[in-house]
Amino acid sequence: MAEQELDGTHHPVVVIGGGQAGLSMSWFLAREGIEHLVLERDRVATEWRTRRWDTFCLVTPNWQCRLPGFGYDGPDPDGFMVRDEIVGYLEKFAASFDAPLVEGVAATGLRGRPDGSFAIVTERGTLTADQVVVATGPYQVPRVPRMAERLPDTVTQLHSSEYRNPDRLPEGAVLVVGTGQSGCQIAEDLHLAGRTVHLATGTAPRVARFYRGRDCVAWLSDMGTYTKGIDRFADVEAVRHRTNHYVTGRDGGRDIDLRRFALEGMRLHGRLLGIAHGRLRFAGDLRSNLDGADAVAEGIKDSIDAWIEAQGIDAPVEERRAPVWEPGPEAEDPAELDLAGISTVIWSTGFGRDNRWIELPIFDGRGYPAHERGVTSRPGLYFLGLPWQYTWGSGRFSGVADDAEHLLRAIVEVRRRGAPADGLLWLAGTPTSTFPEAARKDMGLADEDWVAPRTVA
């Protein structure tokens, strides 16, 4: 289908993005018999292919891979698929229902039309659609702090999405900045390869891999943690932007214990504050970062204990262990490190979204899509695959199908009643743009002045 004509064509629904979210949406549309098209800027599973390191694996068990009509049925349901297996899983899913996928076509503009439909501008012309689902994922723009500009040219620096393996890095010590899932797993990958690793910690929480005879994910799943709607939380926006817990599925799954890494020689630091005069400066919050992560892990264990007791489950009792390492007094004050011994810095500092191609006023003050479970204020326009779109499972293999099915019902309802022309009140900009390119030029704004809104830590 890669060569089919696009320019001037019209479709009832166009799905933008061919990852797990876009393909899940396509599966439901196909089941309903709704003609549609899926546009993918590169290939199926591009993010998994090109932005994951060589030893990458899932942090949730394979049995949680529940794409619609295509749950995991391999030989290791309690294992963790590695990168290439994940790519294969998505390729087979797309082939299982012959998804109407057009690869190698990037959407560069999305505009409203006077009749209430949409125009999608692509590299191969402009097509129109009655309804559009934006499923472009949260991992769009690697975010790197401006302090990176102060590193000397002698230091190799890359974002976590560019890291592949230790052998590709120059010899010498490596500084990993950030202790979200990617930062901790990359630090472990380097540590296991015998590299000298410095890790600038943050406030990311952690979770134990196993507790009381089971994977913690299994306990939390039974407890309904992954299906609890975001509307049941008091702090919706805070929940939506929380950092995920660090843990790993490597070698069958285990904890990521930064304290043990420290015992084995990894150098832990507080949050990176700045770079100046060939030196790195860290905050004195290492102890609080480690204690905070541990407190979350222990709190999860407490909730599992309470669930086991309430349900009358016979589960082995597990002793809680004391921390194996504590930072010394020097960690209490801002510390400095000479850059002379550092050959590489890996920025594990998250991602943002670039929504500038969507010329419709449906974003909040932070540039984040304003929606209710993926349904925006513009009739016929939806988002799918956002972190915490509705539940903790949203955007993951475990929960994206539920969100896609919810959007299917909204799509069917709009088709039933018909979308009104110009279906919203224009609060800013024009009916085709909230920030026209001409206005950007008049204001003298260049692309480098723009910062992607954070979506994933």
PDB file of C-alpha atoms in Angstrom, residues 256-452:
ATOM      1  CA  ILE A 256      17.183  -2.025  40.321  1.00  0.00           C
ATOM      2  CA  ASP A 257      18.881  -1.225  43.614  1.00  0.00           C
ATOM      3  CA  LEU A 258      21.033   1.869  43.251  1.00  0.00           C
ATOM      4  CA  ARG A 259      22.437   1.305  46.731  1.00  0.00           C
ATOM      5  CA  ARG A 260      23.817  -2.081  45.681  1.00  0.00           C
ATOM      6  CA  PHE A 261      25.315  -0.496  42.581  1.00  0.00           C
ATOM      7  CA  ALA A 262      27.062   1.970  44.891  1.00  0.00           C
ATOM      8  CA  LEU A 263      28.501  -0.907  46.933  1.00  0.00           C
ATOM      9  CA  GLU A 264      29.824  -2.360  43.683  1.00  0.00           C
ATOM     10  CA  GLY A 265      31.520   0.858  42.652  1.00  0.00           C
ATOM     11  CA  MET A 266      28.950   3.016  40.861  1.00  0.00           C
ATOM     12  CA  ARG A 267      29.294   6.665  41.926  1.00  0.00           C
ATOM     13  CA  LEU A 268      25.945   8.143  42.932  1.00  0.00           C
ATOM     14  CA  HIS A 269      25.284  11.876  43.082  1.00  0.00           C
ATOM     15  CA  GLY A 270      22.388  14.172  43.801  1.00  0.00           C
ATOM     16  CA  ARG A 271      20.525  16.074  41.124  1.00  0.00           C
ATOM     17  CA  LEU A 272      22.770  17.761  38.542  1.00  0.00           C
ATOM     18  CA  LEU A 273      22.550  21.508  39.166  1.00  0.00           C
ATOM     19  CA  GLY A 274      24.957  22.964  36.648  1.00  0.00           C
ATOM     20  CA  ILE A 275      28.131  22.816  34.591  1.00  0.00           C
ATOM     21  CA  ALA A 276      30.792  25.507  34.753  1.00  0.00           C
ATOM     22  CA  HIS A 277      34.550  25.835  34.366  1.00  0.00           C
ATOM     23  CA  GLY A 278      35.017  22.153  33.603  1.00  0.00           C
ATOM     24  CA  ARG A 279      33.181  20.976  36.699  1.00  0.00           C
ATOM     25  CA  LEU A 280      29.819  19.375  37.411  1.00  0.00           C
ATOM     26  CA  ARG A 281      27.843  20.610  40.414  1.00  0.00           C
ATOM     27  CA  PHE A 282      25.290  18.409  42.185  1.00  0.00           C
ATOM     28  CA  ALA A 283      22.609  19.104  44.770  1.00  0.00           C
ATOM     29  CA  GLY A 284      22.916  17.614  48.234  1.00  0.00           C
ATOM     30  CA  ASP A 285      19.777  15.518  47.834  1.00  0.00           C
ATOM     31  CA  LEU A 286      21.218  12.060  47.152  1.00  0.00           C
ATOM     32  CA  ARG A 287      20.095  10.682  50.501  1.00  0.00           C
ATOM     33  CA  SER A 288      16.559  12.064  50.136  1.00  0.00           C
ATOM     34  CA  ASN A 289      16.324  10.752  46.550  1.00  0.00           C
ATOM     35  CA  LEU A 290      17.310   7.240  47.616  1.00  0.00           C
ATOM     36  CA  ASP A 291      15.106   7.314  50.699  1.00  0.00           C
ATOM     37  CA  GLY A 292      12.171   8.637  48.679  1.00  0.00           C
ATOM     38  CA  ALA A 293      12.476   5.887  46.077  1.00  0.00           C
ATOM     39  CA  ASP A 294      12.710   3.256  48.815  1.00  0.00           C
ATOM     40  CA  ALA A 295       9.691   4.696  50.615  1.00  0.00           C
ATOM     41  CA  VAL A 296       7.563   4.286  47.493  1.00  0.00           C
ATOM     42  CA  ALA A 297       8.733   0.691  47.045  1.00  0.00           C
ATOM     43  CA  GLU A 298       7.978  -0.113  50.678  1.00  0.00           C
ATOM     44  CA  GLY A 299       4.603   1.607  50.415  1.00  0.00           C
ATOM     45  CA  ILE A 300       3.689  -0.610  47.470  1.00  0.00           C
ATOM     46  CA  LYS A 301       4.649  -3.639  49.534  1.00  0.00           C
ATOM     47  CA  ASP A 302       2.428  -2.339  52.349  1.00  0.00           C
ATOM     48  CA  SER A 303      -0.516  -2.094  49.957  1.00  0.00           C
ATOM     49  CA  ILE A 304       0.151  -5.646  48.718  1.00  0.00           C
ATOM     50  CA  ASP A 305       0.258  -6.880  52.311  1.00  0.00           C
ATOM     51  CA  ALA A 306      -3.094  -5.220  52.992  1.00  0.00           C
ATOM     52  CA  TRP A 307      -4.600  -6.751  49.853  1.00  0.00           C
ATOM     53  CA  ILE A 308      -3.348 -10.235  50.749  1.00  0.00           C
ATOM     54  CA  GLU A 309      -4.830  -9.946  54.232  1.00  0.00           C
ATOM     55  CA  ALA A 310      -8.152  -8.545  53.018  1.00  0.00           C
ATOM     56  CA  GLN A 311      -8.532 -11.280  50.395  1.00  0.00           C
ATOM     57  CA  GLY A 312      -7.412 -14.060  52.711  1.00  0.00           C
ATOM     58  CA  ILE A 313      -4.681 -15.138  50.289  1.00  0.00           C
ATOM     59  CA  ASP A 314      -2.131 -17.713  51.352  1.00  0.00           C
ATOM     60  CA  ALA A 315       1.163 -16.120  50.301  1.00  0.00           C
ATOM     61  CA  PRO A 316       4.665 -16.557  51.708  1.00  0.00           C
ATOM     62  CA  VAL A 317       5.805 -13.882  54.125  1.00  0.00           C
ATOM     63  CA  GLU A 318       8.821 -11.912  52.969  1.00  0.00           C
ATOM     64  CA  GLU A 319      11.193 -10.144  55.322  1.00  0.00           C
ATOM     65  CA  ARG A 320      11.861  -6.478  54.678  1.00  0.00           C
ATOM     66  CA  ARG A 321      15.569  -5.774  54.314  1.00  0.00           C
ATOM     67  CA  ALA A 322      17.478  -2.742  55.526  1.00  0.00           C
ATOM     68  CA  PRO A 323      19.260  -0.556  52.914  1.00  0.00           C
ATOM     69  CA  VAL A 324      22.599  -2.099  51.919  1.00  0.00           C
ATOM     70  CA  TRP A 325      24.372   1.247  51.540  1.00  0.00           C
ATOM     71  CA  GLU A 326      24.042   4.775  52.857  1.00  0.00           C
ATOM     72  CA  PRO A 327      25.640   7.895  51.360  1.00  0.00           C
ATOM     73  CA  GLY A 328      28.410   9.501  53.379  1.00  0.00           C
ATOM     74  CA  PRO A 329      28.367  12.995  54.916  1.00  0.00           C
ATOM     75  CA  GLU A 330      29.688  14.564  51.698  1.00  0.00           C
ATOM     76  CA  ALA A 331      26.366  13.799  50.011  1.00  0.00           C
ATOM     77  CA  GLU A 332      24.563  16.209  52.328  1.00  0.00           C
ATOM     78  CA  ASP A 333      26.145  19.242  50.710  1.00  0.00           C
ATOM     79  CA  PRO A 334      26.351  20.271  47.039  1.00  0.00           C
ATOM     80  CA  ALA A 335      29.265  18.364  45.570  1.00  0.00           C
ATOM     81  CA  GLU A 336      31.415  18.935  42.515  1.00  0.00           C
ATOM     82  CA  LEU A 337      33.040  16.567  40.079  1.00  0.00           C
ATOM     83  CA  ASP A 338      35.874  17.335  37.687  1.00  0.00           C
ATOM     84  CA  LEU A 339      34.897  16.681  34.088  1.00  0.00           C
ATOM     85  CA  ALA A 340      38.421  15.597  33.265  1.00  0.00           C
ATOM     86  CA  GLY A 341      37.649  11.928  33.834  1.00  0.00           C
ATOM     87  CA  ILE A 342      34.242  11.941  32.127  1.00  0.00           C
ATOM     88  CA  SER A 343      34.254  10.926  28.457  1.00  0.00           C
ATOM     89  CA  THR A 344      30.476  10.653  27.919  1.00  0.00           C
ATOM     90  CA  VAL A 345      27.266  12.139  29.283  1.00  0.00           C
ATOM     91  CA  ILE A 346      23.955  10.367  28.647  1.00  0.00           C
ATOM     92  CA  TRP A 347      20.923  12.567  29.187  1.00  0.00           C
ATOM     93  CA  SER A 348      18.061  10.404  30.443  1.00  0.00           C
ATOM     94  CA  THR A 349      15.897  13.457  30.864  1.00  0.00           C
ATOM     95  CA  GLY A 350      12.674  12.491  29.146  1.00  0.00           C
ATOM     96  CA  PHE A 351      10.686  13.429  26.083  1.00  0.00           C
ATOM     97  CA  GLY A 352       8.211  16.020  24.942  1.00  0.00           C
ATOM     98  CA  ARG A 353       5.562  16.287  22.245  1.00  0.00           C
ATOM     99  CA  ASP A 354       5.746  18.454  19.152  1.00  0.00           C
ATOM    100  CA  ASN A 355       2.148  19.383  18.354  1.00  0.00           C
ATOM    101  CA  ARG A 356       2.943  22.415  16.221  1.00  0.00           C
ATOM    102  CA  TRP A 357       1.740  20.592  13.109  1.00  0.00           C
ATOM    103  CA  ILE A 358      -1.773  20.399  14.623  1.00  0.00           C
ATOM    104  CA  GLU A 359      -3.303  23.753  13.774  1.00  0.00           C
ATOM    105  CA  LEU A 360      -6.359  23.527  15.992  1.00  0.00           C
ATOM    106  CA  PRO A 361      -7.036  25.168  19.391  1.00  0.00           C
ATOM    107  CA  ILE A 362      -7.275  22.046  21.535  1.00  0.00           C
ATOM    108  CA  PHE A 363      -4.217  22.463  23.782  1.00  0.00           C
ATOM    109  CA  ASP A 364      -3.892  23.603  27.373  1.00  0.00           C
ATOM    110  CA  GLY A 365      -1.527  26.239  28.713  1.00  0.00           C
ATOM    111  CA  ARG A 366       1.367  23.784  28.756  1.00  0.00           C
ATOM    112  CA  GLY A 367       0.856  22.699  25.163  1.00  0.00           C
ATOM    113  CA  TYR A 368      -0.671  19.388  26.226  1.00  0.00           C
ATOM    114  CA  PRO A 369      -3.772  18.092  24.398  1.00  0.00           C
ATOM    115  CA  ALA A 370      -6.856  18.972  26.402  1.00  0.00           C
ATOM    116  CA  HIS A 371      -9.081  15.904  26.315  1.00  0.00           C
ATOM    117  CA  GLU A 372     -11.405  13.644  28.222  1.00  0.00           C
ATOM    118  CA  ARG A 373     -10.165  10.102  27.779  1.00  0.00           C
ATOM    119  CA  GLY A 374      -8.797  11.042  24.371  1.00  0.00           C
ATOM    120  CA  VAL A 375     -11.858  12.943  23.156  1.00  0.00           C
ATOM    121  CA  THR A 376     -11.082  16.595  22.448  1.00  0.00           C
ATOM    122  CA  SER A 377     -13.401  19.600  22.274  1.00  0.00           C
ATOM    123  CA  ARG A 378     -13.176  19.482  18.479  1.00  0.00           C
ATOM    124  CA  PRO A 379     -15.796  16.980  17.305  1.00  0.00           C
ATOM    125  CA  GLY A 380     -14.141  14.156  15.428  1.00  0.00           C
ATOM    126  CA  LEU A 381     -10.604  14.722  16.756  1.00  0.00           C
ATOM    127  CA  TYR A 382      -9.075  12.272  19.222  1.00  0.00           C
ATOM    128  CA  PHE A 383      -5.769  11.344  20.852  1.00  0.00           C
ATOM    129  CA  LEU A 384      -4.686   7.822  21.690  1.00  0.00           C
ATOM    130  CA  GLY A 385      -1.635   6.378  23.431  1.00  0.00           C
ATOM    131  CA  LEU A 386      -0.979   9.231  25.850  1.00  0.00           C
ATOM    132  CA  PRO A 387       0.528   8.356  29.241  1.00  0.00           C
ATOM    133  CA  TRP A 388      -2.301   8.203  31.753  1.00  0.00           C
ATOM    134  CA  GLN A 389      -4.823   8.944  29.029  1.00  0.00           C
ATOM    135  CA  TYR A 390      -7.310   7.350  31.386  1.00  0.00           C
ATOM    136  CA  THR A 391      -5.454   4.735  33.445  1.00  0.00           C
ATOM    137  CA  TRP A 392      -1.911   3.754  34.342  1.00  0.00           C
ATOM    138  CA  GLY A 393      -2.235   1.126  31.629  1.00  0.00           C
ATOM    139  CA  SER A 394      -3.036   3.702  28.936  1.00  0.00           C
ATOM    140  CA  GLY A 395      -0.404   3.863  26.228  1.00  0.00           C
ATOM    141  CA  ARG A 396       1.006   0.499  27.305  1.00  0.00           C
ATOM    142  CA  PHE A 397       0.383  -2.891  25.793  1.00  0.00           C
ATOM    143  CA  SER A 398      -1.889  -3.642  28.756  1.00  0.00           C
ATOM    144  CA  GLY A 399      -4.383  -0.798  28.480  1.00  0.00           C
ATOM    145  CA  VAL A 400      -4.272   0.846  25.077  1.00  0.00           C
ATOM    146  CA  ALA A 401      -6.979  -1.482  23.750  1.00  0.00           C
ATOM    147  CA  ASP A 402      -9.469  -0.221  26.340  1.00  0.00           C
ATOM    148  CA  ASP A 403      -8.838   3.387  25.337  1.00  0.00           C
ATOM    149  CA  ALA A 404      -9.085   2.523  21.632  1.00  0.00           C
ATOM    150  CA  GLU A 405     -12.413   0.801  22.179  1.00  0.00           C
ATOM    151  CA  HIS A 406     -13.656   3.853  24.074  1.00  0.00           C
ATOM    152  CA  LEU A 407     -12.702   6.070  21.122  1.00  0.00           C
ATOM    153  CA  LEU A 408     -14.421   3.694  18.731  1.00  0.00           C
ATOM    154  CA  ARG A 409     -17.700   4.339  20.533  1.00  0.00           C
ATOM    155  CA  ALA A 410     -17.126   8.095  20.228  1.00  0.00           C
ATOM    156  CA  ILE A 411     -16.295   7.741  16.520  1.00  0.00           C
ATOM    157  CA  VAL A 412     -19.436   5.688  15.880  1.00  0.00           C
ATOM    158  CA  GLU A 413     -21.555   8.236  17.745  1.00  0.00           C
ATOM    159  CA  VAL A 414     -20.197  11.157  15.691  1.00  0.00           C
ATOM    160  CA  ARG A 415     -20.852   9.178  12.507  1.00  0.00           C
ATOM    161  CA  ARG A 416     -24.387   8.475  13.667  1.00  0.00           C
ATOM    162  CA  ARG A 417     -25.330  12.060  14.418  1.00  0.00           C
ATOM    163  CA  GLY A 418     -23.061  13.809  11.911  1.00  0.00           C
ATOM    164  CA  ALA A 419     -20.400  16.374  12.871  1.00  0.00           C
ATOM    165  CA  PRO A 420     -21.560  20.011  12.885  1.00  0.00           C
ATOM    166  CA  ALA A 421     -19.705  22.384  10.604  1.00  0.00           C
ATOM    167  CA  ASP A 422     -17.001  24.306  12.454  1.00  0.00           C
ATOM    168  CA  GLY A 423     -17.809  22.363  15.593  1.00  0.00           C
ATOM    169  CA  LEU A 424     -16.310  24.606  18.291  1.00  0.00           C
ATOM    170  CA  LEU A 425     -15.957  28.173  19.433  1.00  0.00           C
ATOM    171  CA  TRP A 426     -12.704  29.725  18.224  1.00  0.00           C
ATOM    172  CA  LEU A 427     -10.928  31.055  21.266  1.00  0.00           C
ATOM    173  CA  ALA A 428      -7.695  32.049  19.563  1.00  0.00           C
ATOM    174  CA  GLY A 429      -6.086  32.132  16.160  1.00  0.00           C
ATOM    175  CA  THR A 430      -8.115  31.370  13.066  1.00  0.00           C
ATOM    176  CA  PRO A 431     -10.279  28.412  11.986  1.00  0.00           C
ATOM    177  CA  THR A 432      -7.121  26.829  10.556  1.00  0.00           C
ATOM    178  CA  SER A 433      -4.434  27.759  13.050  1.00  0.00           C
ATOM    179  CA  THR A 434      -3.867  28.862  16.628  1.00  0.00           C
ATOM    180  CA  PHE A 435      -0.385  30.126  15.856  1.00  0.00           C
ATOM    181  CA  PRO A 436      -0.016  30.654  12.093  1.00  0.00           C
ATOM    182  CA  GLU A 437       3.454  30.392  10.602  1.00  0.00           C
ATOM    183  CA  ALA A 438       3.185  33.948   9.330  1.00  0.00           C
ATOM    184  CA  ALA A 439       2.709  35.177  12.894  1.00  0.00           C
ATOM    185  CA  ARG A 440       5.785  33.253  14.025  1.00  0.00           C
ATOM    186  CA  LYS A 441       7.855  34.947  11.349  1.00  0.00           C
ATOM    187  CA  ASP A 442       6.470  38.384  12.201  1.00  0.00           C
ATOM    188  CA  MET A 443       7.509  37.830  15.811  1.00  0.00           C
ATOM    189  CA  GLY A 444      10.980  36.696  14.759  1.00  0.00           C
ATOM    190  CA  LEU A 445      10.619  33.273  16.377  1.00  0.00           C
ATOM    191  CA  ALA A 446      12.854  30.468  15.198  1.00  0.00           C
ATOM    192  CA  ASP A 447      12.487  26.735  15.838  1.00  0.00           C
ATOM    193  CA  GLU A 448      15.394  26.761  18.257  1.00  0.00           C
ATOM    194  CA  ASP A 449      13.420  29.127  20.517  1.00  0.00           C
ATOM    195  CA  TRP A 450      10.733  26.491  21.003  1.00  0.00           C
ATOM    196  CA  VAL A 451      10.823  23.881  23.781  1.00  0.00           C
ATOM    197  CA  ALA A 452       8.756  20.710  23.572  1.00  0.00           C
TER     198      ALA A 452
END
